[in-house]
XYZ file of C-alpha atoms in Angstrom:
596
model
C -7.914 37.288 17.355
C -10.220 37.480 15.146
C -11.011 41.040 13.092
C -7.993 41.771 15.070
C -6.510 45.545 13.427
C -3.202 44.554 11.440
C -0.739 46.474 13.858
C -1.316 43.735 16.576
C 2.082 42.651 16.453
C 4.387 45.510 15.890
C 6.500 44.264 18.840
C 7.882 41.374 17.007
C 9.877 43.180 14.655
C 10.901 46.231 16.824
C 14.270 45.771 16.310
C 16.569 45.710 13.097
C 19.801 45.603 11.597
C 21.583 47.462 8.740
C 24.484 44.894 8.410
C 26.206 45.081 4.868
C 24.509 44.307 1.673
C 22.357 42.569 0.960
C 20.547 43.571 3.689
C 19.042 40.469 6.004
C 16.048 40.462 7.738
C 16.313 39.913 11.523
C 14.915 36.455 12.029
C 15.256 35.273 8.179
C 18.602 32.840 9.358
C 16.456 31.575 12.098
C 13.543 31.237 9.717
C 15.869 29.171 7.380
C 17.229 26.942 10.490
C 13.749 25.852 11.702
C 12.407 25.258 8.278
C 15.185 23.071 7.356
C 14.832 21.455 11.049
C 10.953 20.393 10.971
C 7.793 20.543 8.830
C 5.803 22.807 10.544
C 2.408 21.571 12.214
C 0.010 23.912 13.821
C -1.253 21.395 16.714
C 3.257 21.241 17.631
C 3.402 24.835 18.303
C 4.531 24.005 21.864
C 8.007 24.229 23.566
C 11.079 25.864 22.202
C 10.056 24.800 18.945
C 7.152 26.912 19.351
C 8.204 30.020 20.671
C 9.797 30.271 17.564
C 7.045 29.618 15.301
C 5.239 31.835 17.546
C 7.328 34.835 16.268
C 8.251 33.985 12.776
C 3.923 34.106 12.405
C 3.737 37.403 15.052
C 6.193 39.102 12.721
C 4.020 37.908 9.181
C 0.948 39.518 11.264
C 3.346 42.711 11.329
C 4.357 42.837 7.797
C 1.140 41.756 6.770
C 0.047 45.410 8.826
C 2.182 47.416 7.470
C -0.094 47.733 4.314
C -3.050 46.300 5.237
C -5.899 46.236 7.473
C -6.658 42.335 8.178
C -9.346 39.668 9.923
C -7.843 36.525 11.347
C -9.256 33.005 10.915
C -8.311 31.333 13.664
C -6.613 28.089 12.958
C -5.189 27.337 16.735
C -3.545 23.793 17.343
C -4.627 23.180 13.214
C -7.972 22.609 14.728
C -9.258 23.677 10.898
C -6.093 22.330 8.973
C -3.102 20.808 10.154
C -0.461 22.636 8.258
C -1.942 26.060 7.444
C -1.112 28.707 9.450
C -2.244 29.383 13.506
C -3.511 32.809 12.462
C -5.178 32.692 8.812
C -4.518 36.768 7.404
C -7.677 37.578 5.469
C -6.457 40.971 3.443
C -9.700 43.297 3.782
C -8.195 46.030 2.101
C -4.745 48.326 1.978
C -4.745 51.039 4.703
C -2.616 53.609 5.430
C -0.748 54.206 9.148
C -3.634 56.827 10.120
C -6.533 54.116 8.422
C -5.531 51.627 10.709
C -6.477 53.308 13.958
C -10.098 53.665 12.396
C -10.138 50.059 10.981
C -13.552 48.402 10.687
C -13.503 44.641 9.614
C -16.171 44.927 6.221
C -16.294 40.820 6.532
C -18.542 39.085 9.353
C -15.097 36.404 10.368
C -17.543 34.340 12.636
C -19.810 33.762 8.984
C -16.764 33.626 7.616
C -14.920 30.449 9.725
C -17.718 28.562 9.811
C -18.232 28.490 5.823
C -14.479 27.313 6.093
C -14.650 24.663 7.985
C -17.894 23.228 6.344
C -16.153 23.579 3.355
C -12.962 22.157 4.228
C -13.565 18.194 3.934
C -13.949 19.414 0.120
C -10.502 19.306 -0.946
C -7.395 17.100 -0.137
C -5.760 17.300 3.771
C -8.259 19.604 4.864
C -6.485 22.059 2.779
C -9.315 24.503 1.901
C -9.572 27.449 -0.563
C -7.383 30.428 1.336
C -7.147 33.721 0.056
C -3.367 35.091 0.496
C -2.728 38.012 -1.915
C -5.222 40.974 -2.193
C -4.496 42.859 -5.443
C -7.176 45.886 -6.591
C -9.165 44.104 -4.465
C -9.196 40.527 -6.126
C -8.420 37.606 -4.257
C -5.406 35.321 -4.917
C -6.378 32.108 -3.346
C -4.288 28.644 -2.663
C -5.537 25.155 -1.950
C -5.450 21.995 -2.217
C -7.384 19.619 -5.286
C -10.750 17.780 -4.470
C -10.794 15.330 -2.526
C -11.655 11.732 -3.751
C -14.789 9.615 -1.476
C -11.947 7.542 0.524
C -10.885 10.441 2.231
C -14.300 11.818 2.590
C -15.367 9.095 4.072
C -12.282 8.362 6.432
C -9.358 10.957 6.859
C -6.939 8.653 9.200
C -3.275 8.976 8.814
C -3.157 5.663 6.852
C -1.925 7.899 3.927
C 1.201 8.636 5.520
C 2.500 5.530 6.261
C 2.254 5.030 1.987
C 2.978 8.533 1.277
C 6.572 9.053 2.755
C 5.268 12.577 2.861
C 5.527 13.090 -0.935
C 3.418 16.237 -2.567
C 1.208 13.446 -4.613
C 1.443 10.584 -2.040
C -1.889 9.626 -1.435
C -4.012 6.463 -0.303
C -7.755 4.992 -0.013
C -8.127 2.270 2.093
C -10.250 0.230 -0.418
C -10.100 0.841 -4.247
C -13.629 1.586 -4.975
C -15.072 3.859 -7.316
C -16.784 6.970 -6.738
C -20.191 5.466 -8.350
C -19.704 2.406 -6.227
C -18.895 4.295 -2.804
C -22.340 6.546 -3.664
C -24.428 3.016 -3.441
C -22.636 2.158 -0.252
C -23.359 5.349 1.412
C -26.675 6.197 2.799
C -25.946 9.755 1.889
C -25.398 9.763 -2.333
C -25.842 13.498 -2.259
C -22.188 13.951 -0.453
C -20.375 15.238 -3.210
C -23.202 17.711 -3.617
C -23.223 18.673 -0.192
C -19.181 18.926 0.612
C -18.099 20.442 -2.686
C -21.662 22.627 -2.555
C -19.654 24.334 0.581
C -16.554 24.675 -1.389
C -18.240 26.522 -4.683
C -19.945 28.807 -1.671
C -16.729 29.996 -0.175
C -15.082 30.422 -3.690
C -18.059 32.798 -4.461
C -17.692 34.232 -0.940
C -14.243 35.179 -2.077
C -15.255 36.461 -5.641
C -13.160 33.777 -7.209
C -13.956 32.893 -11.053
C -10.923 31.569 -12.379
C -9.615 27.979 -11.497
C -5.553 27.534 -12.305
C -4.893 23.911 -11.525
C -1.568 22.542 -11.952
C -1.790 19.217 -11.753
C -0.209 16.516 -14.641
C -3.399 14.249 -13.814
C -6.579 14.653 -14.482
C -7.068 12.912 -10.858
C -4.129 11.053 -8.673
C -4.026 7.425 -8.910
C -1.920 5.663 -6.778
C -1.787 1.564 -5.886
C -4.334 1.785 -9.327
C -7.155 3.800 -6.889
C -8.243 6.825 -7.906
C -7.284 9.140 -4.551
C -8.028 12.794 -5.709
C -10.111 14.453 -8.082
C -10.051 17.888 -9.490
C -12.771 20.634 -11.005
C -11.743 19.839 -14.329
C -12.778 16.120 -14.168
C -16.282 16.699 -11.501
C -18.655 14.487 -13.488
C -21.240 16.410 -12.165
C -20.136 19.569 -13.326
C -20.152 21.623 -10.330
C -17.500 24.200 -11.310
C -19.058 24.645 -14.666
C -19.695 28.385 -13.804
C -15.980 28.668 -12.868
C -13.057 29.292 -15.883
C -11.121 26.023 -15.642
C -7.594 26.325 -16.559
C -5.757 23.049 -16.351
C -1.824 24.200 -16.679
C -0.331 21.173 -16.294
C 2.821 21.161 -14.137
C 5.703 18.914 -13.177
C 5.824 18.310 -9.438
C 8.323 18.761 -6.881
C 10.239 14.957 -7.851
C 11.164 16.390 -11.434
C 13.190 19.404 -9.367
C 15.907 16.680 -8.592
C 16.606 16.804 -12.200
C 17.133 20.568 -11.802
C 19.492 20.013 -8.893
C 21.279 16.894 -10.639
C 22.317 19.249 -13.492
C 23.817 22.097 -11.397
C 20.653 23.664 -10.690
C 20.471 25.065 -14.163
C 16.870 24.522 -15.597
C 17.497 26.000 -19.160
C 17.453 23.089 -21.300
C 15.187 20.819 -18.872
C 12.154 19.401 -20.258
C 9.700 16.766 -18.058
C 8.891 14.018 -20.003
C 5.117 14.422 -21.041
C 5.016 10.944 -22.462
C 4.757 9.097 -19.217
C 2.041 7.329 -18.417
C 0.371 8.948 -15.569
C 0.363 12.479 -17.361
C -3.152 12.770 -18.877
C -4.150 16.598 -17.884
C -3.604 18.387 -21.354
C -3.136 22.051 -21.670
C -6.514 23.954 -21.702
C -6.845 27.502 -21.361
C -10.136 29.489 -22.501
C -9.312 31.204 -25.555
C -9.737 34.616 -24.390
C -7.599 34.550 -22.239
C -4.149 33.780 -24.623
C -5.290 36.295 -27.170
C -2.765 38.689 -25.917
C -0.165 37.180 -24.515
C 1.824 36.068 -27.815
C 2.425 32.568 -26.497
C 2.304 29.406 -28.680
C 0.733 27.279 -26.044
C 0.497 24.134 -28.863
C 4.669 23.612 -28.166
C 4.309 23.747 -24.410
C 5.479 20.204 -24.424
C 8.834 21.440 -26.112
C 9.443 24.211 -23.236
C 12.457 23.864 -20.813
C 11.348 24.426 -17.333
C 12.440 28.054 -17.469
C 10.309 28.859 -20.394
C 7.229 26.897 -19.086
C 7.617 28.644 -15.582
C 7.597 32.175 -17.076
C 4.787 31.197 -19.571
C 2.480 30.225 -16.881
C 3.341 33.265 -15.004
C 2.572 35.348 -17.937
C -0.898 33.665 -17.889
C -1.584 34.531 -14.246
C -0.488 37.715 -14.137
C -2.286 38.506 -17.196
C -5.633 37.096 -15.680
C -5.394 38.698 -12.246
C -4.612 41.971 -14.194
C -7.694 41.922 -16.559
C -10.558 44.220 -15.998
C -13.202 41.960 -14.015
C -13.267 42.033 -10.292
C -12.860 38.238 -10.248
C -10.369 36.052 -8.104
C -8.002 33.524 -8.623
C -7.327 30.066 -7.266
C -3.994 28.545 -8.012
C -3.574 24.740 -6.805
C -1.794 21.649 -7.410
C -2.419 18.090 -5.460
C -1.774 18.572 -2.146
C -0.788 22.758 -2.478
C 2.484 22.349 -0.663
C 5.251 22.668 -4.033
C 4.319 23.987 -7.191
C 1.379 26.001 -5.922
C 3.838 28.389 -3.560
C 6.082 28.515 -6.496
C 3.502 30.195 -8.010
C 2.067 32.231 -5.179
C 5.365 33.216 -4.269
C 6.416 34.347 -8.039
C 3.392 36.356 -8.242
C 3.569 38.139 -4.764
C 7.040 39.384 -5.267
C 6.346 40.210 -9.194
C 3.803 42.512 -7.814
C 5.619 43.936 -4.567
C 8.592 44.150 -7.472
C 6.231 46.592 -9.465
C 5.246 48.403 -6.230
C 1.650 47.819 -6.487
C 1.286 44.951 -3.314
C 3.264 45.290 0.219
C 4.418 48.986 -0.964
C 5.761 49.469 2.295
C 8.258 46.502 2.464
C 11.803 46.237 1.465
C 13.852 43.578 -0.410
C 14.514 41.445 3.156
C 10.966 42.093 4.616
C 9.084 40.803 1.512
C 11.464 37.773 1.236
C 10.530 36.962 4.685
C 6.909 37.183 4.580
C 7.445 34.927 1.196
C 9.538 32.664 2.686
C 7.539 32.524 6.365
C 4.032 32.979 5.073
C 3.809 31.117 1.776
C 6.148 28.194 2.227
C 6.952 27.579 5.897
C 3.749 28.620 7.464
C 1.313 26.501 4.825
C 3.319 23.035 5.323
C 6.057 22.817 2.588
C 8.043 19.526 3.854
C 11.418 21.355 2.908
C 13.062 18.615 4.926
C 12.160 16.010 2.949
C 12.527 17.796 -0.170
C 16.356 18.610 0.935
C 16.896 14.649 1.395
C 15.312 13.655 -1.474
C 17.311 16.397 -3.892
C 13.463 18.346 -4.573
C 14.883 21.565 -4.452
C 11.943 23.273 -5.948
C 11.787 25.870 -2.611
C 15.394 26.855 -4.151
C 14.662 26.875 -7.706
C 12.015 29.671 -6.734
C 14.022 32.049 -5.538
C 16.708 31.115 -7.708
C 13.990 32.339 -10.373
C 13.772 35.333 -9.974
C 16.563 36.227 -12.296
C 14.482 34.881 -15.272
C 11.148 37.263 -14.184
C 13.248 40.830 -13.880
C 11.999 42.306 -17.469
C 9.433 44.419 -17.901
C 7.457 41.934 -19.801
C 6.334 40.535 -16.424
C 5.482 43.757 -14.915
C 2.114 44.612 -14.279
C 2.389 48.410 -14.996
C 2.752 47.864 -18.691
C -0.860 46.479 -18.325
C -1.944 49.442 -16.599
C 0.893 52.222 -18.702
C -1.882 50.380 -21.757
C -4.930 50.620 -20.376
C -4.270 54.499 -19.392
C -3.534 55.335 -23.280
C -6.193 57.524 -25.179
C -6.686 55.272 -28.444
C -5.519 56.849 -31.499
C -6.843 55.496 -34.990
C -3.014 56.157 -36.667
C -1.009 54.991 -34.103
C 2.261 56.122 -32.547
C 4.154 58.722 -34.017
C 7.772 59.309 -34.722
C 7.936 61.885 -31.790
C 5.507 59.701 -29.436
C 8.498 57.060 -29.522
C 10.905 59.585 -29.090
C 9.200 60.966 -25.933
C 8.557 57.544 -24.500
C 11.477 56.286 -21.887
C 14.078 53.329 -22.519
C 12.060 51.352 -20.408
C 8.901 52.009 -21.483
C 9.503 51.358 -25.012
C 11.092 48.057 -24.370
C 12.957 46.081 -27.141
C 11.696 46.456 -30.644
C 12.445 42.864 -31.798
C 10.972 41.240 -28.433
C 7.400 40.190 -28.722
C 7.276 40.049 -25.025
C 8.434 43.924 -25.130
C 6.506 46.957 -23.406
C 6.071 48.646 -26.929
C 4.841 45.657 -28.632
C 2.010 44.857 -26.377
C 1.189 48.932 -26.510
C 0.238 48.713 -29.488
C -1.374 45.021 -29.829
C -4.927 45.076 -30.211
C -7.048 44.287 -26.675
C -7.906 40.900 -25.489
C -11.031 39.664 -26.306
C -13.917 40.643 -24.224
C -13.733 39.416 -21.055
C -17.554 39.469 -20.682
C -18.131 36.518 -23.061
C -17.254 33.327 -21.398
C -18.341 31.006 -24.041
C -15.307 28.569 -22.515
C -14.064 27.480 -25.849
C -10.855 26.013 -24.602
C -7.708 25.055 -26.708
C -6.937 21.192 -26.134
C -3.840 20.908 -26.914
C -2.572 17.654 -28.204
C 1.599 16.374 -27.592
C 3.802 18.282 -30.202
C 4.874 16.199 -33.396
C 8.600 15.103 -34.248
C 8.743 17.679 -36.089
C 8.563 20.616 -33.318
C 11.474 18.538 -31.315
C 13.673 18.948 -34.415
C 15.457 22.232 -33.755
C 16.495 20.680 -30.319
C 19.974 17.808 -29.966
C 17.842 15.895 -27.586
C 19.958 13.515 -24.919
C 18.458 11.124 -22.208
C 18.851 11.826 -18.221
C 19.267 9.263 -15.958
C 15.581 9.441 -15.036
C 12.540 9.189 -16.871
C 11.232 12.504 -15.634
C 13.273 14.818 -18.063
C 14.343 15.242 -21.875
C 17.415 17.637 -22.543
C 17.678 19.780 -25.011
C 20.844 22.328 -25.849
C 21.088 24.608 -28.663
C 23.541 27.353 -29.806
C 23.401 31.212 -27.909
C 22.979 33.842 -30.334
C 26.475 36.095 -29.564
C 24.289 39.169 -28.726
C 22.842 37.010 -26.015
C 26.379 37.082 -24.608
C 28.437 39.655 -22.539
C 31.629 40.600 -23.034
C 34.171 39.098 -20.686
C 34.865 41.111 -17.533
C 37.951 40.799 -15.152
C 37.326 37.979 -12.896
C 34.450 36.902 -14.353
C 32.573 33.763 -15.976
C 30.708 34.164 -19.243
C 27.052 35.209 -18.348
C 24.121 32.588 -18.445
C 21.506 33.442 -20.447
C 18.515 33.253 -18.862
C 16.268 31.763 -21.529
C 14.802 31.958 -25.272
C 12.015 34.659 -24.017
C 14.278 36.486 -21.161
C 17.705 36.441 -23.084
C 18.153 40.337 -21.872
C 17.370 39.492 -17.873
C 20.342 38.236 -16.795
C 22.175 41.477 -15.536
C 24.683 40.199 -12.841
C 27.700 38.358 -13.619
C 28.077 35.391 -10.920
C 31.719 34.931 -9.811
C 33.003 31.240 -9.361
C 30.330 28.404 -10.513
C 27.911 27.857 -7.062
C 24.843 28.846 -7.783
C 24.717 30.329 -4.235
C 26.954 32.893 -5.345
C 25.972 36.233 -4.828
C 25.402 38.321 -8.003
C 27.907 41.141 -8.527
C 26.150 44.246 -9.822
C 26.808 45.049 -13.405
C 27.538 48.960 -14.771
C 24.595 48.998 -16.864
C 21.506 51.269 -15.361
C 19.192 48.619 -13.892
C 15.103 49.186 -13.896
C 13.377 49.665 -10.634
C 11.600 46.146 -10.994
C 15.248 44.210 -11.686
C 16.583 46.374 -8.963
C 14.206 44.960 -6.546
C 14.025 41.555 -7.443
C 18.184 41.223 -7.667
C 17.867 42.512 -4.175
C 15.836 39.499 -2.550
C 17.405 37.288 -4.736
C 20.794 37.985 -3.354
C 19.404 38.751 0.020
C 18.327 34.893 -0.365
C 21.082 33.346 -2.033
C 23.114 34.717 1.025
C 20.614 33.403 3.819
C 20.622 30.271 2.179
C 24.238 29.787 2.142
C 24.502 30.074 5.652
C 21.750 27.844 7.008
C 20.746 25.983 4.521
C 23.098 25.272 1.299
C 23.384 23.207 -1.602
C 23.831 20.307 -0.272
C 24.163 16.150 -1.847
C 20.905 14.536 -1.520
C 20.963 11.887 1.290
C 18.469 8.850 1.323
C 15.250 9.485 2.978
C 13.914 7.123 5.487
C 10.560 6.876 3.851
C 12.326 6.282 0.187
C 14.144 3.499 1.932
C 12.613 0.788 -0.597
C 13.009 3.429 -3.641
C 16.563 4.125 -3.200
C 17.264 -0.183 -3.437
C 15.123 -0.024 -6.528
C 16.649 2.239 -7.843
C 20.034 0.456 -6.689
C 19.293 -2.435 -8.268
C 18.050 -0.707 -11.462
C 21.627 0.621 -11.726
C 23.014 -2.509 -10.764
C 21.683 -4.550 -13.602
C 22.585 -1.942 -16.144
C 19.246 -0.926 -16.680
C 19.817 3.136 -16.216
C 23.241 4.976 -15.345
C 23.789 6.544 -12.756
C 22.678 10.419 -12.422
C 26.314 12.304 -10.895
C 27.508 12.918 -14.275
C 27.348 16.887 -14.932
C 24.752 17.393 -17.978
């Protein structure tokens, strides 16, 4: 209900199990079952179905409480959105056991819900600014991308029948143009009016900074333009907002990852095609200390562009203004609870969100909370090969070094400035960890001593624009072509201190990529990628310790319910998959079962 106290559900997750390692969380197989089963919808929670919905959200609520004190937006039958959650969580603020019998709710919910759903018809399914992470009291939000005037003007289901459910599948029901809807409509102030709602309740939530991860500037499909973004808002409504566009590729590239073994090191999406117009822009004060080279972002595999970006959002949401964070894609379903998900556990990881929760209670809340409970359409993913709910989990091995931990922001901050630097016996003093590698940019020590980012009080928004890296950055790479046109792969040589000596029993060691070479401390037996890491000998950090642990917590939930399974045609890419027949027929492209 709403400004309901967080400990409203402890009854859902009374009881628990301390099987053999890694530990599962009671309900996470079930979890796995009905996601693979059914997209969820909040309108279907009805029947047996929804008596298990009903407790994979009861036990969120009690997670959620076991840290927090919490309003509720109430969301019941998807009367506000379709496929976001029954019961909204709006973090107020972490709490201990004893604060949460005097909880007072510091937010007025009723104020609250209506702002949301005035402001909802602003952005793309209904799919409105929601704020799901609270972190030293900023706001990590998720949505959707602006909605263009067809839906406005008529949200009917007449996108589905076009869409087959895809993240980007969207249609108008007459290609017009925004300028040429406005002289239709009686009402030309409805941009002004709808988005005017949606800049409130970003402001409501203290949000500043804009992370949108969309290829396109806006989503044509059938030649209509059917979503918009901040970015391209001829008006300039989010001018007072820090636009980051951090162009992404979107769930269909993922079937490349799968196609090649589910091993993204060496996968690059092919920027060249023509839809992708959205060029890397990020305000120049905010790459000042991360030691990034954003001009080759074109040249990164999918590994090193995943950890880049995180680097960037962790490094924003970390900064010293009270301002939130909005992270969205097109329709906020994919590649924006990759993202969500990578930065909730990189902070649980680091202790500093959901203290309270182990390894196989924070992978459930992830799993339940940011993927199952906001709409991700794992089923159709699964039988189309998009395996990008997989490849973030799967991830995790690539974010274990201390480079993405948010302490070494903090260990920083905390250090009295000193105009001659560290001394011989200050490095001596400092621990293993907290030195970090002397050769690795990325290290702990490196970015102890790097000067400060800029300030973060001018916002001048000089942005980079970056522009498609030359044949000349490409050169280092042997490049090779897939059998789609959504992927170039590259393979170089591993440095021999990047590998591991051979153990008994065990395959050579991936390395994890160019920036992580060191992160890769378990040894995977046999070739699945579901196999569960062995531990190696070495000491292992906190952070790696933690993030191995829901890793292989996952790996082995997945196995069971889920798998890796082939990709089977989809219904609604009937007419695709005899394109794409025919394609191969002819000669025209080879076919994609050939191990890369």
């Amino acid at each position: 209900m709403a400004g309901a106290r967080a400990a409203a559900a402890a009854s859902a997750g009374s009881s628990t199990s301390s099987g053999n390692p890694p530990p599962q969380e009671p309900g996470l197989g079930e979890l796995l079952e009905e996601f693979s089963r059914t997209q969820y919808r909040a309108k279907d929670c009805s029947g047996t179905g929804g008596s298990k919905v009903e407790r994979i959200e009861k036990r969120c609520l009690e997670l959620f409480g076991r840290d927090y004190c919490y309003s509720v937006i109430q969301n019941v039958n998807g009367d506000i959105c379709g496929h976001y959650p029954q019961h909204i969580v709006f973090l107020e603020y972490e709490s201990s056991e004893k604060e949460k019998d005097m909880f007072q709710s510091t937010v007025q919910v009723s104020k609250l819900q209506d702002l949301v759903n005035r402001s909802k018809t602003a952005r793309c399914r209904g799919r409105f600014v929601c704020p799901v992470i609270l972190f030293k009291g900023k706001h990590i939000c998720r949505s959707a991308t602006l909605a263009g005037w067809g839906e406005l003007y008529g949200r009917t289901g007449y996108n589905y029948i076009f869409s087959g459910g895809a993240d980007d599948a969207w249609a108008d029901a007459e290609d017009i143009t925004e300028e040429d809807c406005a002289l239709r409509s009686s009402d030309t102030h409805l941009f002004d009016k709808v988005r005017g709602y949606d800049i409130k309740l970003l402001r409501y939530l203290s949000v500043k900074y804009i992370c949108d991860l969309m290829v396109e500037n806006k989503k044509v499909k059938f030649g209509m333009n059917v979503t918009s973004s901040e970015k391209v808002d001829k008006a300039q409504r989010y001018a007072d907002f820090t636009l980051l566009s951090i162009p992404y590729p979107g769930c269909e590239f993922f079937k490349e990852y799968k196609d090649r073994d589910y091993m993204a090191e060496g996968l690059i999406f092919n920027w060249k095609q023509d839809y992708v117009d959205a060029p890397l822009s990020i305000p120049t004060f905010l790459t000042c200390s991360l030691n990034i080279d954003w001009s080759q972002y074109q040249s990164w595999d999918l590994v090193q562009q995943t950890q880049n970006y995180l680097k960037l959002l962790l490094s924003i949401i970390n900064s010293d203004d009270d301002s939130g964070l909005l992270v969205h894609c097109i329709s906020g379903w994919d590649r924006t609870p990759l993202f969500i998900s990578l930065l909730r556990l990189s902070l649980w990881a680091d202790g500093l969100i959901h203290a309270s929760l182990k390894p196989a209670e924070i992978l459930y809340l992830t799993v339940a909370y940011d993927w199952f409970l906001f709409g991700h359409m794992l089923v159709d993913r699964l039988s189309k090969g998009e395996e990008i709910f997989f490849f973030c989990f799967n991830f995790l091995k690539h974010i274990i070094s201390e480079e993405f931990s948010s302490l070494k922001t903090q260990r920083r901050k905390s250090l009295p400035a000193r105009d001659a630097g560290f001394t011989l016996e200050d490095i001596c003093m400092l621990r293993r960890r907290d030195r970090g590698s002397t050769t690795s940019l990325g290290s702990d020590f490196s970015l102890v001593t790097e000067s400060s980012p800029g300030a973060a009080g001018s916002f001048t928004y000089e942005a980079i624009e970056l522009v498609p890296a030359g044949a000349q950055t490409q050169a280092a790479w042997r490049k090779s072509h897939s059998s789609s046109p959504q992927s170039v792969l590259w393979s170089r040589p591993q440095p021999s201190e990047d590998r591991l000596p051979p153990h008994q029993g065990a395959v050579e060691a991936r390395s994890s990529s160019s920036s992580s070479n060191h992160s890769d401390s378990f040894l995977r037996i046999g070739s699945s990628p579901l196999e569960v890491p062995k531990a190696r000998l070495a000491a292992l950090s906190e952070r790696e310790t933690r993030l191995q642990e829901v890793r292989s917590a996952f790996l082995a939930a997945y196995s069971s319910t889920v798998g890796l399974r082939a990709a089977a045609p989809s219904p609604s890419g009937a007419i695709g998959g005899l394109l794409e027949q025919f394609v191969r027929g002819v000669g025209l492209r080879g076919t994609s079962g050939s191990t890369l």
